[in-house]
PDB file of C-alpha atoms in Angstrom:
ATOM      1  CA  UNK A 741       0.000   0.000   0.000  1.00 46.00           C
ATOM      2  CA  UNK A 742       1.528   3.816  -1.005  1.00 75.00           C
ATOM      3  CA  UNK A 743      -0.376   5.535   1.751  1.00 94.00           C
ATOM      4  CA  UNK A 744      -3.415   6.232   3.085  1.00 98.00           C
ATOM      5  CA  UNK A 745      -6.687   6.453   1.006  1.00 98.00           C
ATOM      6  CA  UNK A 746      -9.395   8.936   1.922  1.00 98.00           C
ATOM      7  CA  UNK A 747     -11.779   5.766   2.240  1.00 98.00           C
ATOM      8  CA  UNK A 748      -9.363   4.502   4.888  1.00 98.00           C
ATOM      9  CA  UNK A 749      -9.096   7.986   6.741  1.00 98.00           C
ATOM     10  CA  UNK A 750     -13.374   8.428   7.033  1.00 98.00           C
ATOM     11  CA  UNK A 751     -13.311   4.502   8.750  1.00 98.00           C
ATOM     12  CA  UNK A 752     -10.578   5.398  10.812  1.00 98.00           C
ATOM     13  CA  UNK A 753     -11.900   8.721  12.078  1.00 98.00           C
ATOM     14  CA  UNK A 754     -15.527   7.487  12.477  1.00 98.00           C
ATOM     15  CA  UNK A 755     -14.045   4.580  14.463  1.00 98.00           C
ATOM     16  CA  UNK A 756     -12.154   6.470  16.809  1.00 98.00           C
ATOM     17  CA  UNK A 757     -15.256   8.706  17.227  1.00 98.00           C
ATOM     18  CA  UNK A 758     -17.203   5.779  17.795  1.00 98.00           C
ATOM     19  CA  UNK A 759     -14.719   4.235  20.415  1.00 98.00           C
ATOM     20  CA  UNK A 760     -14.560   7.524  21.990  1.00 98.00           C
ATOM     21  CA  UNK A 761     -18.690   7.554  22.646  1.00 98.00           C
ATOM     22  CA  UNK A 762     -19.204   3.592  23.095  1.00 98.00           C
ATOM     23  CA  UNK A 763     -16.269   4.500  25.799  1.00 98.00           C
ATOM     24  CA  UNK A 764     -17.864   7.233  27.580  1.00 98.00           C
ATOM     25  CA  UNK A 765     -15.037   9.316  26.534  1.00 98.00           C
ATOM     26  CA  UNK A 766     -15.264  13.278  25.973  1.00 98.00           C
ATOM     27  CA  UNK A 767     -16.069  14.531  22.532  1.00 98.00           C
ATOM     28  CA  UNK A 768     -13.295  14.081  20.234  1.00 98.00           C
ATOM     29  CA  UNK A 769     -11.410  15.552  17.435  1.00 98.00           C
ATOM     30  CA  UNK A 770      -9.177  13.460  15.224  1.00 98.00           C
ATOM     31  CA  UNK A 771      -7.439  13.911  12.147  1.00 98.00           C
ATOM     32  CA  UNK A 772      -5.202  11.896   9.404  1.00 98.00           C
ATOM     33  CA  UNK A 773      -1.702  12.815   8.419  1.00 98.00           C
ATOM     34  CA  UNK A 774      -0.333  11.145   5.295  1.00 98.00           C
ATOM     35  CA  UNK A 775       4.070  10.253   5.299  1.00 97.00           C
ATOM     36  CA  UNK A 776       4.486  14.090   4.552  1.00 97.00           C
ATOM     37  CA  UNK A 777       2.413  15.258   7.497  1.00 97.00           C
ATOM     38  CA  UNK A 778      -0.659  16.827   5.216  1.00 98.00           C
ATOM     39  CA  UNK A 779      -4.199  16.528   5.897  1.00 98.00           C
ATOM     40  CA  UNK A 780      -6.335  13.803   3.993  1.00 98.00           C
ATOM     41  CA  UNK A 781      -9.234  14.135   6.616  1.00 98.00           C
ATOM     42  CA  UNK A 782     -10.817  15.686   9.939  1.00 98.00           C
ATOM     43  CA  UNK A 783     -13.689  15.522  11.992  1.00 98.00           C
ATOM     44  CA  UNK A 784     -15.129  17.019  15.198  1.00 97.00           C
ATOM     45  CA  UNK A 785     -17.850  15.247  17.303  1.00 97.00           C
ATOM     46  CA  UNK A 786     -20.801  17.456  18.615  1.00 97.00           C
ATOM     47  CA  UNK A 787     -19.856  19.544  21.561  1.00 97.00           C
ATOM     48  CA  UNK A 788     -15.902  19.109  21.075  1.00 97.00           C
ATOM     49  CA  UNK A 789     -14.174  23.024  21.294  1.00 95.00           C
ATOM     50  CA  UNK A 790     -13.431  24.121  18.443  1.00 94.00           C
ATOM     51  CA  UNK A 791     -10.087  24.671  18.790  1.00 95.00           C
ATOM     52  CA  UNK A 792      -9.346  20.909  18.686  1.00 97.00           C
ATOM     53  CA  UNK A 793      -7.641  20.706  15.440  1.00 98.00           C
ATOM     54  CA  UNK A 794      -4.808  22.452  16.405  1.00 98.00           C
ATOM     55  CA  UNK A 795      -4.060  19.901  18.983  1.00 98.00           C
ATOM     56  CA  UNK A 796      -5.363  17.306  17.002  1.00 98.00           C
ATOM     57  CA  UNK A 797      -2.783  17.745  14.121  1.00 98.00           C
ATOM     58  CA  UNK A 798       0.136  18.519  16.358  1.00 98.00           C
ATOM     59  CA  UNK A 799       0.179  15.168  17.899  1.00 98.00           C
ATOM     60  CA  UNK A 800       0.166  13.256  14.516  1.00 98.00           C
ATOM     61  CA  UNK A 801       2.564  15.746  12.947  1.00 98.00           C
ATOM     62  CA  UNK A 802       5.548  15.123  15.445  1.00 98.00           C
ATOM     63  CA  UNK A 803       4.250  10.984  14.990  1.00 98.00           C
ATOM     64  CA  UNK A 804       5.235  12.050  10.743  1.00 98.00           C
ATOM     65  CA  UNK A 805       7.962  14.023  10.830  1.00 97.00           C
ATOM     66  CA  UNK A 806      10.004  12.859  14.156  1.00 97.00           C
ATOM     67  CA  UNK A 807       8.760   8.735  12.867  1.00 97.00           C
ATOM     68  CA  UNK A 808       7.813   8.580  16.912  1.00 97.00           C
ATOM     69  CA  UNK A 809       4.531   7.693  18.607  1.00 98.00           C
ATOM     70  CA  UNK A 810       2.936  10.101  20.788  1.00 98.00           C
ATOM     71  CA  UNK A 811       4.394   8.500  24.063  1.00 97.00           C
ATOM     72  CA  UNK A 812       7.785   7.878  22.868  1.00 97.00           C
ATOM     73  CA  UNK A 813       7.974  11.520  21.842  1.00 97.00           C
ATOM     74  CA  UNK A 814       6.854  12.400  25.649  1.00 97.00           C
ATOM     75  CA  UNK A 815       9.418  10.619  26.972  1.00 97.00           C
ATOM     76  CA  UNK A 816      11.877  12.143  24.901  1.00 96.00           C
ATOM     77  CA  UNK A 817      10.489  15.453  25.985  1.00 96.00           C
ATOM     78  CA  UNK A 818      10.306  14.773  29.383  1.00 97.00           C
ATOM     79  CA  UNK A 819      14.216  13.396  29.418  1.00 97.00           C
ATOM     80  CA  UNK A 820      15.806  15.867  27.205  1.00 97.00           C
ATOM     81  CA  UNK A 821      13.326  18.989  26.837  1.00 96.00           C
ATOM     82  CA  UNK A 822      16.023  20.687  25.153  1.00 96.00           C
ATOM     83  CA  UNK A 823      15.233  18.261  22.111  1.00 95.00           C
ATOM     84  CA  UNK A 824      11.766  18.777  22.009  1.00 95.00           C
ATOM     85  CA  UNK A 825      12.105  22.511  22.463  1.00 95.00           C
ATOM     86  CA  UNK A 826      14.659  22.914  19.448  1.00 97.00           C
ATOM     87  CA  UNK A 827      12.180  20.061  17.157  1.00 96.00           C
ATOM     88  CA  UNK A 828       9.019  22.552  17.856  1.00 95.00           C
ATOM     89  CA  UNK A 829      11.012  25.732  17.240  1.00 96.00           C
ATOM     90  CA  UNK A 830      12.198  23.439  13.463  1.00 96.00           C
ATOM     91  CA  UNK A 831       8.726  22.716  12.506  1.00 96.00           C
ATOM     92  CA  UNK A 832       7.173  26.053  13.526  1.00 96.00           C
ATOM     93  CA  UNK A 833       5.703  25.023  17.368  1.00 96.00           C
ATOM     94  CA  UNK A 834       3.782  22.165  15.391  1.00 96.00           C
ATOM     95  CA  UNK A 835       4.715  19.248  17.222  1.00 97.00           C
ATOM     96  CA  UNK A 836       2.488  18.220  20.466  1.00 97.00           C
ATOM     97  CA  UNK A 837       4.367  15.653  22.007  1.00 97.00           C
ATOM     98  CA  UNK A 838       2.146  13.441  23.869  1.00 97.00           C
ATOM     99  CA  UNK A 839      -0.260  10.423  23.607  1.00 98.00           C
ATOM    100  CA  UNK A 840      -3.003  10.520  21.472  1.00 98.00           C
ATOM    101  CA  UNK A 841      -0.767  10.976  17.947  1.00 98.00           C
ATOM    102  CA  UNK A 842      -0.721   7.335  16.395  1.00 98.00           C
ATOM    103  CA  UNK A 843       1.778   6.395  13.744  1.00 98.00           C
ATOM    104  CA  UNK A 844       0.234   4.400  10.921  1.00 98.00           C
ATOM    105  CA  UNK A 845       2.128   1.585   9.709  1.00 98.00           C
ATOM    106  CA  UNK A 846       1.037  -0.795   6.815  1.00 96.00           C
ATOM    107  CA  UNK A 847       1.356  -4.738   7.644  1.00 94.00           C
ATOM    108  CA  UNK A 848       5.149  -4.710   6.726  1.00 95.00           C
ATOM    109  CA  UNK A 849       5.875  -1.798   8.970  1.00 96.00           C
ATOM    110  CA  UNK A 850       6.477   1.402   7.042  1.00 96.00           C
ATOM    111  CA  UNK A 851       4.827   4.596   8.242  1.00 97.00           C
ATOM    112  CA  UNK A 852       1.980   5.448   6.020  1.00 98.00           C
ATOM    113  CA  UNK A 853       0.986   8.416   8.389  1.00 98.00           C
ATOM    114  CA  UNK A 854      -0.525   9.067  11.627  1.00 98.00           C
ATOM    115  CA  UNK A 855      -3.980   9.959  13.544  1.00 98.00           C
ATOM    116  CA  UNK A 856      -4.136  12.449  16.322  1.00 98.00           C
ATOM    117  CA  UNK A 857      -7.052  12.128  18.281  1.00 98.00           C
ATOM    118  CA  UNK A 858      -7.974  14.844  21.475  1.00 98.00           C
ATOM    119  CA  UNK A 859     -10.635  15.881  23.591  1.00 98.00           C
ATOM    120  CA  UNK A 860     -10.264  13.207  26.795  1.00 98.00           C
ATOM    121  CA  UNK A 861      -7.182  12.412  28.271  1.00 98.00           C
ATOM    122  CA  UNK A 862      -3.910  11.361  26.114  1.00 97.00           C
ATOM    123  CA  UNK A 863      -4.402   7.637  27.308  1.00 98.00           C
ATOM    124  CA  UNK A 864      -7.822   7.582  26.097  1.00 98.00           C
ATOM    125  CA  UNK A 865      -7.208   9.877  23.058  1.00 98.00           C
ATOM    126  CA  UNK A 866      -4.546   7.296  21.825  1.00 98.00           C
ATOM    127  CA  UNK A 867      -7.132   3.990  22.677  1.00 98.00           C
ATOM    128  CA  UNK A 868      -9.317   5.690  20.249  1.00 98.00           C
ATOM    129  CA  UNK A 869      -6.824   6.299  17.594  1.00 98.00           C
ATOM    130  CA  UNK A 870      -6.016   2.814  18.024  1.00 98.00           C
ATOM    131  CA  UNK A 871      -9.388   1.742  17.276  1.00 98.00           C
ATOM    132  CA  UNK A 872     -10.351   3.642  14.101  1.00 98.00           C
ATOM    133  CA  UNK A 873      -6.499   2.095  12.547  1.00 98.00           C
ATOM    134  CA  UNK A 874      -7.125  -1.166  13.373  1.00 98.00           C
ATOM    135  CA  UNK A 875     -10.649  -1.123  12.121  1.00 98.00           C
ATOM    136  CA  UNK A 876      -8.978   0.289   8.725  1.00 98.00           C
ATOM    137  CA  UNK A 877      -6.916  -2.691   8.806  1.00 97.00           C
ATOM    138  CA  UNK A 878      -3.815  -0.569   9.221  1.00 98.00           C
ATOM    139  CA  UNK A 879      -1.094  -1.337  12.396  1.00 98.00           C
ATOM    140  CA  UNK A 880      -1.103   1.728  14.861  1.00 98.00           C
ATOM    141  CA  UNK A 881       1.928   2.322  16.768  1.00 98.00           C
ATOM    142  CA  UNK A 882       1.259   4.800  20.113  1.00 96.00           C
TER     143      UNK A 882
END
């Protein structure tokens, strides 16, 4: 597979969504990155702020462009902020390094791209990600 179609993006955002509500979660936001950290697809849920996306794409952004899950990227951040300090200053204060940005790997293993799900806690932000990438067959790495 070359990447990620927008088919695959709409079943893995509705998915997480879903997980999010079945879960008794908060309402989410999530969003797709492709390998070069652009947008194939948002979505809100009813009564999430607004100002979601933001988030939402900063946690799958780092996943893209430092080729780290959302919790390996907060360790790094938490053992050398230095790092993560100079990475965000590099890709313009982009990069939100903690749980809930997935990396998206195809069956072999090579990124394809990443979901970044927020509006609950990290933890359960990256469980939902989780969900909508393994329900569009894809292997999610948080």
């Amino acid at each position: 597979m070359a990447g990620i179609s927008l088919s695959k993006a709409r079943v893995m955002i509705r998915k997480a969504l879903e997980k999010g509500r079945e879960a008794g979660m908060k309402p989410l936001s999530a969003v797709v990155l492709d390998a070069g950290g652009h947008v194939i697809a948002f979505e809100r849920s009813d009564g999430a702020a607004p100002g979601r996306f933001a988030i939402a794409q900063g946690k799958a952004y780092g996943c893209v462009m430092l080729g780290m899950a959302g919790k390996a990227q907060m360790a790094r951040a938490e053992a050398q902020a230095y790092f993560m300090a100079a990475v965000n200053g590099v890709y313009g204060g982009q990069v939100v390094p903690v749980p809930g940005g997935v990396l998206v790997r195809d069956k072999k293993g090579a990124i394809l791209g990443a979901v970044g799900v927020t509006g609950d806690t990290s933890d359960n932000d990256a469980i939902a990600a989780l969900a909508g990438i393994e329900a569009a067959g894809l292997v999610g790495e948080a």
